[in-house]
mmCIF file of C-alpha atoms in Angstrom:
data_model
loop_
_atom_site.group_PDB
_atom_site.id
_atom_site.type_symbol
_atom_site.label_atom_id
_atom_site.label_comp_id
_atom_site.label_asym_id
_atom_site.label_seq_id
_atom_site.Cartn_x
_atom_site.Cartn_y
_atom_site.Cartn_z
ATOM 1 C CA ASP A 1 -26.821 40.892 28.914
ATOM 2 C CA ALA A 2 -28.283 44.045 27.458
ATOM 3 C CA MET A 3 -28.456 43.716 23.731
ATOM 4 C CA VAL A 4 -30.005 44.407 20.345
ATOM 5 C CA ILE A 5 -31.952 41.512 18.871
ATOM 6 C CA GLN A 6 -33.057 41.120 15.283
ATOM 7 C CA ASN A 7 -35.540 38.606 13.937
ATOM 8 C CA PRO A 8 -35.441 36.715 11.774
ATOM 9 C CA ARG A 9 -31.734 36.333 10.992
ATOM 10 C CA TYR A 10 -32.568 35.234 7.461
ATOM 11 C CA GLN A 11 -35.654 36.186 5.499
ATOM 12 C CA VAL A 12 -36.647 35.009 2.057
ATOM 13 C CA THR A 13 -39.441 36.809 0.251
ATOM 14 C CA GLN A 14 -40.831 37.001 -3.228
ATOM 15 C CA PHE A 15 -40.576 39.933 -5.568
ATOM 16 C CA GLY A 16 -43.311 42.398 -4.607
ATOM 17 C CA LYS A 17 -44.433 40.536 -1.458
ATOM 18 C CA PRO A 18 -44.412 42.777 1.643
ATOM 19 C CA VAL A 19 -41.980 41.847 4.361
ATOM 20 C CA THR A 20 -41.389 43.060 7.927
ATOM 21 C CA LEU A 21 -38.119 42.875 9.815
ATOM 22 C CA SER A 22 -38.042 43.196 13.579
ATOM 23 C CA CYS A 23 -35.619 44.753 16.049
ATOM 24 C CA SER A 24 -35.799 44.847 19.822
ATOM 25 C CA GLN A 25 -33.456 46.223 22.449
ATOM 26 C CA THR A 26 -32.951 45.815 26.162
ATOM 27 C CA LEU A 27 -30.622 48.828 26.441
ATOM 28 C CA ASN A 28 -33.442 51.343 26.911
ATOM 29 C CA HIS A 29 -31.849 53.655 24.361
ATOM 30 C CA ASN A 30 -33.710 56.636 22.959
ATOM 31 C CA VAL A 31 -32.451 56.308 19.416
ATOM 32 C CA MET A 32 -32.935 53.390 17.043
ATOM 33 C CA TYR A 33 -31.484 53.199 13.535
ATOM 34 C CA TRP A 34 -31.981 51.062 10.469
ATOM 35 C CA TYR A 35 -29.079 50.563 8.070
ATOM 36 C CA GLN A 36 -28.978 48.736 4.754
ATOM 37 C CA GLN A 37 -25.751 46.941 3.864
ATOM 38 C CA LYS A 38 -25.417 45.481 0.409
ATOM 39 C CA SER A 39 -22.802 42.889 -0.393
ATOM 40 C CA SER A 40 -19.240 44.182 0.037
ATOM 41 C CA GLN A 41 -20.477 47.703 0.785
ATOM 42 C CA ALA A 42 -20.604 49.942 3.811
ATOM 43 C CA PRO A 43 -23.797 50.191 5.864
ATOM 44 C CA LYS A 44 -26.061 53.018 4.713
ATOM 45 C CA LEU A 45 -28.518 54.740 7.036
ATOM 46 C CA LEU A 46 -32.155 54.430 5.964
ATOM 47 C CA PHE A 47 -33.874 56.191 8.869
ATOM 48 C CA HIS A 48 -33.890 56.525 12.606
ATOM 49 C CA TYR A 49 -36.152 57.236 15.537
ATOM 50 C CA TYR A 50 -35.396 59.616 18.352
ATOM 51 C CA ASP A 51 -37.960 58.376 20.843
ATOM 52 C CA LYS A 52 -41.162 58.558 18.758
ATOM 53 C CA ASP A 53 -39.830 61.102 16.285
ATOM 54 C CA PHE A 54 -39.216 59.502 12.905
ATOM 55 C CA ASN A 55 -36.422 60.827 10.684
ATOM 56 C CA ASN A 56 -36.078 59.667 7.113
ATOM 57 C CA GLU A 57 -32.893 60.000 5.092
ATOM 58 C CA ALA A 58 -33.491 61.998 1.917
ATOM 59 C CA ASP A 59 -32.511 59.183 -0.425
ATOM 60 C CA THR A 60 -34.380 56.362 1.316
ATOM 61 C CA PRO A 61 -36.901 54.905 -1.147
ATOM 62 C CA ASP A 62 -40.604 55.317 -0.347
ATOM 63 C CA ASN A 63 -40.835 51.538 -0.469
ATOM 64 C CA PHE A 64 -39.248 51.452 2.990
ATOM 65 C CA GLN A 65 -41.273 52.331 6.066
ATOM 66 C CA SER A 66 -40.687 51.981 9.779
ATOM 67 C CA ARG A 67 -42.691 51.739 12.971
ATOM 68 C CA ARG A 68 -41.675 52.108 16.587
ATOM 69 C CA PRO A 69 -44.596 51.156 18.825
ATOM 70 C CA ASN A 70 -42.593 51.525 22.034
ATOM 71 C CA THR A 71 -39.059 52.123 23.284
ATOM 72 C CA SER A 72 -38.008 48.516 22.912
ATOM 73 C CA PHE A 73 -39.239 47.612 19.443
ATOM 74 C CA CYS A 74 -38.720 48.927 15.951
ATOM 75 C CA PHE A 75 -39.888 47.441 12.653
ATOM 76 C CA LEU A 76 -38.749 47.850 9.079
ATOM 77 C CA ASP A 77 -41.468 47.323 6.475
ATOM 78 C CA ILE A 78 -40.622 46.853 2.829
ATOM 79 C CA ARG A 79 -43.863 47.293 0.961
ATOM 80 C CA SER A 80 -42.911 45.826 -2.409
ATOM 81 C CA PRO A 81 -39.439 44.316 -2.323
ATOM 82 C CA GLY A 82 -37.444 44.381 -5.508
ATOM 83 C CA LEU A 83 -34.373 42.360 -6.391
ATOM 84 C CA GLY A 84 -32.246 45.373 -5.543
ATOM 85 C CA ASP A 85 -33.462 45.316 -1.949
ATOM 86 C CA ALA A 86 -31.643 42.090 -1.203
ATOM 87 C CA ALA A 87 -29.183 43.063 1.522
ATOM 88 C CA MET A 88 -28.276 42.775 5.169
ATOM 89 C CA TYR A 89 -30.440 45.036 7.310
ATOM 90 C CA LEU A 90 -28.833 46.219 10.504
ATOM 91 C CA CYS A 91 -30.606 47.721 13.480
ATOM 92 C CA ALA A 92 -28.637 49.864 15.899
ATOM 93 C CA THR A 93 -29.373 51.824 19.058
ATOM 94 C CA SER A 94 -27.707 54.620 20.961
ATOM 95 C CA ARG A 95 -28.278 56.978 23.821
ATOM 96 C CA ALA A 96 -29.137 60.512 22.877
ATOM 97 C CA GLY A 97 -25.852 62.001 24.034
ATOM 98 C CA GLY A 98 -24.584 63.333 20.722
ATOM 99 C CA TYR A 99 -21.604 62.644 18.505
ATOM 100 C CA ILE A 100 -19.628 60.509 20.895
ATOM 101 C CA GLU A 101 -22.322 58.031 21.753
ATOM 102 C CA THR A 102 -21.627 54.506 20.620
ATOM 103 C CA GLN A 103 -24.112 52.818 18.338
ATOM 104 C CA TYR A 104 -24.820 49.214 19.318
ATOM 105 C CA PHE A 105 -25.678 46.927 16.452
ATOM 106 C CA GLY A 106 -27.806 43.832 16.257
ATOM 107 C CA PRO A 107 -26.652 40.757 14.315
ATOM 108 C CA GLY A 108 -28.611 41.791 11.234
ATOM 109 C CA THR A 109 -31.281 40.215 9.049
ATOM 110 C CA ARG A 110 -30.179 38.985 5.655
ATOM 111 C CA LEU A 111 -32.985 39.472 3.136
ATOM 112 C CA LEU A 112 -33.181 37.443 -0.048
ATOM 113 C CA VAL A 113 -35.685 38.436 -2.728
ATOM 114 C CA LEU A 114 -36.675 35.768 -5.242
ATOM 115 C CA ALA B 1 -19.865 66.886 4.634
ATOM 116 C CA GLN B 2 -17.850 64.446 6.682
ATOM 117 C CA SER B 3 -16.442 61.297 5.146
ATOM 118 C CA VAL B 4 -13.846 58.607 5.637
ATOM 119 C CA THR B 5 -11.713 56.759 3.141
ATOM 120 C CA GLN B 6 -10.257 53.352 3.832
ATOM 121 C CA LEU B 7 -7.217 52.474 1.773
ATOM 122 C CA GLY B 8 -7.139 48.852 0.708
ATOM 123 C CA SER B 9 -10.277 46.743 0.422
ATOM 124 C CA HIS B 10 -8.293 43.616 1.311
ATOM 125 C CA VAL B 11 -5.293 43.218 3.591
ATOM 126 C CA SER B 12 -3.486 39.941 4.270
ATOM 127 C CA VAL B 13 -1.045 39.447 7.108
ATOM 128 C CA SER B 14 0.696 36.451 8.581
ATOM 129 C CA GLU B 15 -0.257 35.285 12.046
ATOM 130 C CA GLY B 16 1.888 37.195 14.532
ATOM 131 C CA ALA B 17 2.613 40.056 12.138
ATOM 132 C CA LEU B 18 1.655 43.690 12.562
ATOM 133 C CA VAL B 19 -1.833 44.678 11.463
ATOM 134 C CA LEU B 20 -2.220 48.147 9.919
ATOM 135 C CA LEU B 21 -5.559 49.233 8.499
ATOM 136 C CA ARG B 22 -5.678 52.718 7.066
ATOM 137 C CA CYS B 23 -8.389 55.331 7.446
ATOM 138 C CA ASN B 24 -8.331 58.975 6.403
ATOM 139 C CA TYR B 25 -11.095 61.384 7.228
ATOM 140 C CA SER B 26 -12.473 64.580 5.808
ATOM 141 C CA SER B 27 -14.264 66.897 8.180
ATOM 142 C CA SER B 28 -14.847 70.602 8.520
ATOM 143 C CA VAL B 29 -15.216 70.258 12.282
ATOM 144 C CA PRO B 30 -13.297 68.205 14.836
ATOM 145 C CA PRO B 31 -14.302 64.663 13.994
ATOM 146 C CA TYR B 32 -15.493 61.858 16.190
ATOM 147 C CA LEU B 33 -14.127 58.650 14.698
ATOM 148 C CA PHE B 34 -14.919 55.006 15.244
ATOM 149 C CA TRP B 35 -13.596 51.626 14.218
ATOM 150 C CA TYR B 36 -16.053 48.748 14.017
ATOM 151 C CA VAL B 37 -15.412 45.074 13.241
ATOM 152 C CA GLN B 38 -17.842 42.790 11.450
ATOM 153 C CA TYR B 39 -17.483 39.015 11.484
ATOM 154 C CA PRO B 40 -19.225 37.040 8.721
ATOM 155 C CA ASN B 41 -23.005 37.222 8.907
ATOM 156 C CA GLN B 42 -22.918 39.257 12.083
ATOM 157 C CA GLY B 43 -23.562 42.846 13.090
ATOM 158 C CA LEU B 44 -20.941 45.473 13.784
ATOM 159 C CA GLN B 45 -19.044 45.570 17.041
ATOM 160 C CA LEU B 46 -17.265 48.660 18.325
ATOM 161 C CA LEU B 47 -13.484 48.291 18.561
ATOM 162 C CA LEU B 48 -12.666 51.810 19.704
ATOM 163 C CA LYS B 49 -13.608 55.452 19.288
ATOM 164 C CA TYR B 50 -11.852 58.795 19.251
ATOM 165 C CA THR B 51 -13.560 61.573 21.173
ATOM 166 C CA SER B 52 -10.690 64.085 21.420
ATOM 167 C CA ALA B 53 -9.712 63.080 24.955
ATOM 168 C CA ALA B 54 -6.473 61.392 23.799
ATOM 169 C CA THR B 55 -4.896 60.944 20.393
ATOM 170 C CA LEU B 56 -3.912 57.321 21.050
ATOM 171 C CA VAL B 57 -6.990 55.240 21.643
ATOM 172 C CA LYS B 58 -6.897 51.703 22.940
ATOM 173 C CA GLY B 59 -9.692 49.330 22.100
ATOM 174 C CA ILE B 60 -10.720 45.755 22.568
ATOM 175 C CA ASN B 61 -8.824 42.666 21.415
ATOM 176 C CA GLY B 62 -5.463 44.467 21.482
ATOM 177 C CA PHE B 63 -6.310 47.031 18.804
ATOM 178 C CA GLU B 64 -5.420 50.679 18.998
ATOM 179 C CA ALA B 65 -5.654 53.706 16.743
ATOM 180 C CA GLU B 66 -3.875 57.038 16.648
ATOM 181 C CA PHE B 67 -5.577 60.264 15.636
ATOM 182 C CA LYS B 68 -3.250 62.460 13.575
ATOM 183 C CA LYS B 69 -4.796 65.771 12.701
ATOM 184 C CA SER B 70 -1.893 66.853 10.475
ATOM 185 C CA GLU B 71 -2.378 63.756 8.350
ATOM 186 C CA THR B 72 -6.184 63.562 8.752
ATOM 187 C CA SER B 73 -5.702 59.924 9.621
ATOM 188 C CA PHE B 74 -7.012 57.425 12.151
ATOM 189 C CA HIS B 75 -5.212 54.191 11.316
ATOM 190 C CA LEU B 76 -5.963 50.986 13.210
ATOM 191 C CA THR B 77 -3.098 48.806 14.411
ATOM 192 C CA LYS B 78 -2.447 45.623 16.327
ATOM 193 C CA PRO B 79 1.092 44.458 17.084
ATOM 194 C CA SER B 80 0.491 40.756 16.497
ATOM 195 C CA ALA B 81 -2.287 39.322 14.353
ATOM 196 C CA HIS B 82 -4.306 36.359 15.515
ATOM 197 C CA MET B 83 -6.387 34.036 13.383
ATOM 198 C CA SER B 84 -9.502 35.269 15.169
ATOM 199 C CA ASP B 85 -8.847 38.803 13.847
ATOM 200 C CA ALA B 86 -9.935 37.767 10.354
ATOM 201 C CA ALA B 87 -12.991 39.944 9.697
ATOM 202 C CA GLU B 88 -14.086 43.114 7.964
ATOM 203 C CA TYR B 89 -13.171 46.423 9.573
ATOM 204 C CA PHE B 90 -15.042 49.669 9.092
ATOM 205 C CA CYS B 91 -13.884 53.159 9.916
ATOM 206 C CA ALA B 92 -16.680 55.651 10.548
ATOM 207 C CA VAL B 93 -17.194 59.308 11.364
ATOM 208 C CA SER B 94 -20.195 60.664 13.207
ATOM 209 C CA ALA B 95 -22.204 63.543 11.855
ATOM 210 C CA PRO B 96 -25.492 65.119 12.872
ATOM 211 C CA CYS B 97 -28.647 63.973 11.195
ATOM 212 C CA SER B 98 -32.153 65.334 11.314
ATOM 213 C CA GLY B 99 -33.639 65.068 14.731
ATOM 214 C CA ALA B 100 -32.287 66.574 17.894
ATOM 215 C CA GLY B 101 -29.874 64.413 19.854
ATOM 216 C CA SER B 102 -29.212 61.906 17.097
ATOM 217 C CA TYR B 103 -26.360 61.503 14.710
ATOM 218 C CA GLN B 104 -25.444 59.149 11.939
ATOM 219 C CA LEU B 105 -22.349 57.145 11.245
ATOM 220 C CA THR B 106 -20.843 57.560 7.813
ATOM 221 C CA PHE B 107 -18.805 54.462 7.104
ATOM 222 C CA GLY B 108 -15.846 53.806 4.887
ATOM 223 C CA LYS B 109 -16.114 50.975 2.388
ATOM 224 C CA GLY B 110 -14.435 48.542 4.740
ATOM 225 C CA THR B 111 -11.224 46.532 4.734
ATOM 226 C CA LYS B 112 -11.331 42.765 4.790
ATOM 227 C CA LEU B 113 -8.492 41.377 6.882
ATOM 228 C CA SER B 114 -7.176 37.889 6.195
ATOM 229 C CA VAL B 115 -4.732 36.224 8.574
ATOM 230 C CA ILE B 116 -2.474 33.586 7.095
ATOM 231 C CA PRO B 117 -1.341 30.785 9.408
#
């Protein structure tokens, strides 16, 4: 089945220690998104890629970076995680058809910062 | 700016009872609206979406939603709740974001549905 895969499902890191979260897709979608979802809150868009074009949301902290080496893979790098970065990180993909295109979500990576 | 408001952070229903989850939207242009479901420790799964083709939208697992422009609402319903419906439900509206051909989902705060046996 075509799908969005996130690894690892759970990630524990230490305060200030860089961490990388991974997302891959078999849907061959042009657009890939990263959302942050804190406990009992709605998902919030951090950034997205349209093919190789990177688009950062205005209020995404500089601490968060992303890489998309090819169509299938996208990475979220947190350079110096703080306690406030503990959250579920959701990767999503969509075709580039506009407003009505469905976003397909992966299962998420839950990040714990000690 | 487009936004959605979900009324009620928690809703409890008895098994077999009607499920009604409320969502109101604010949009300066015709909105495209979505309902997603999230089970514990999982990602979001699309239930249904409104794309202006029909005001009554049928989704998966017996859910449906009706778009009412006069009330700026897109409430989610299911005639008979099942234990497996217990989850968190998010209403969302799509809006353009930077970058041609891509858009973002702006989510409501979510409604946690509990089903009582």
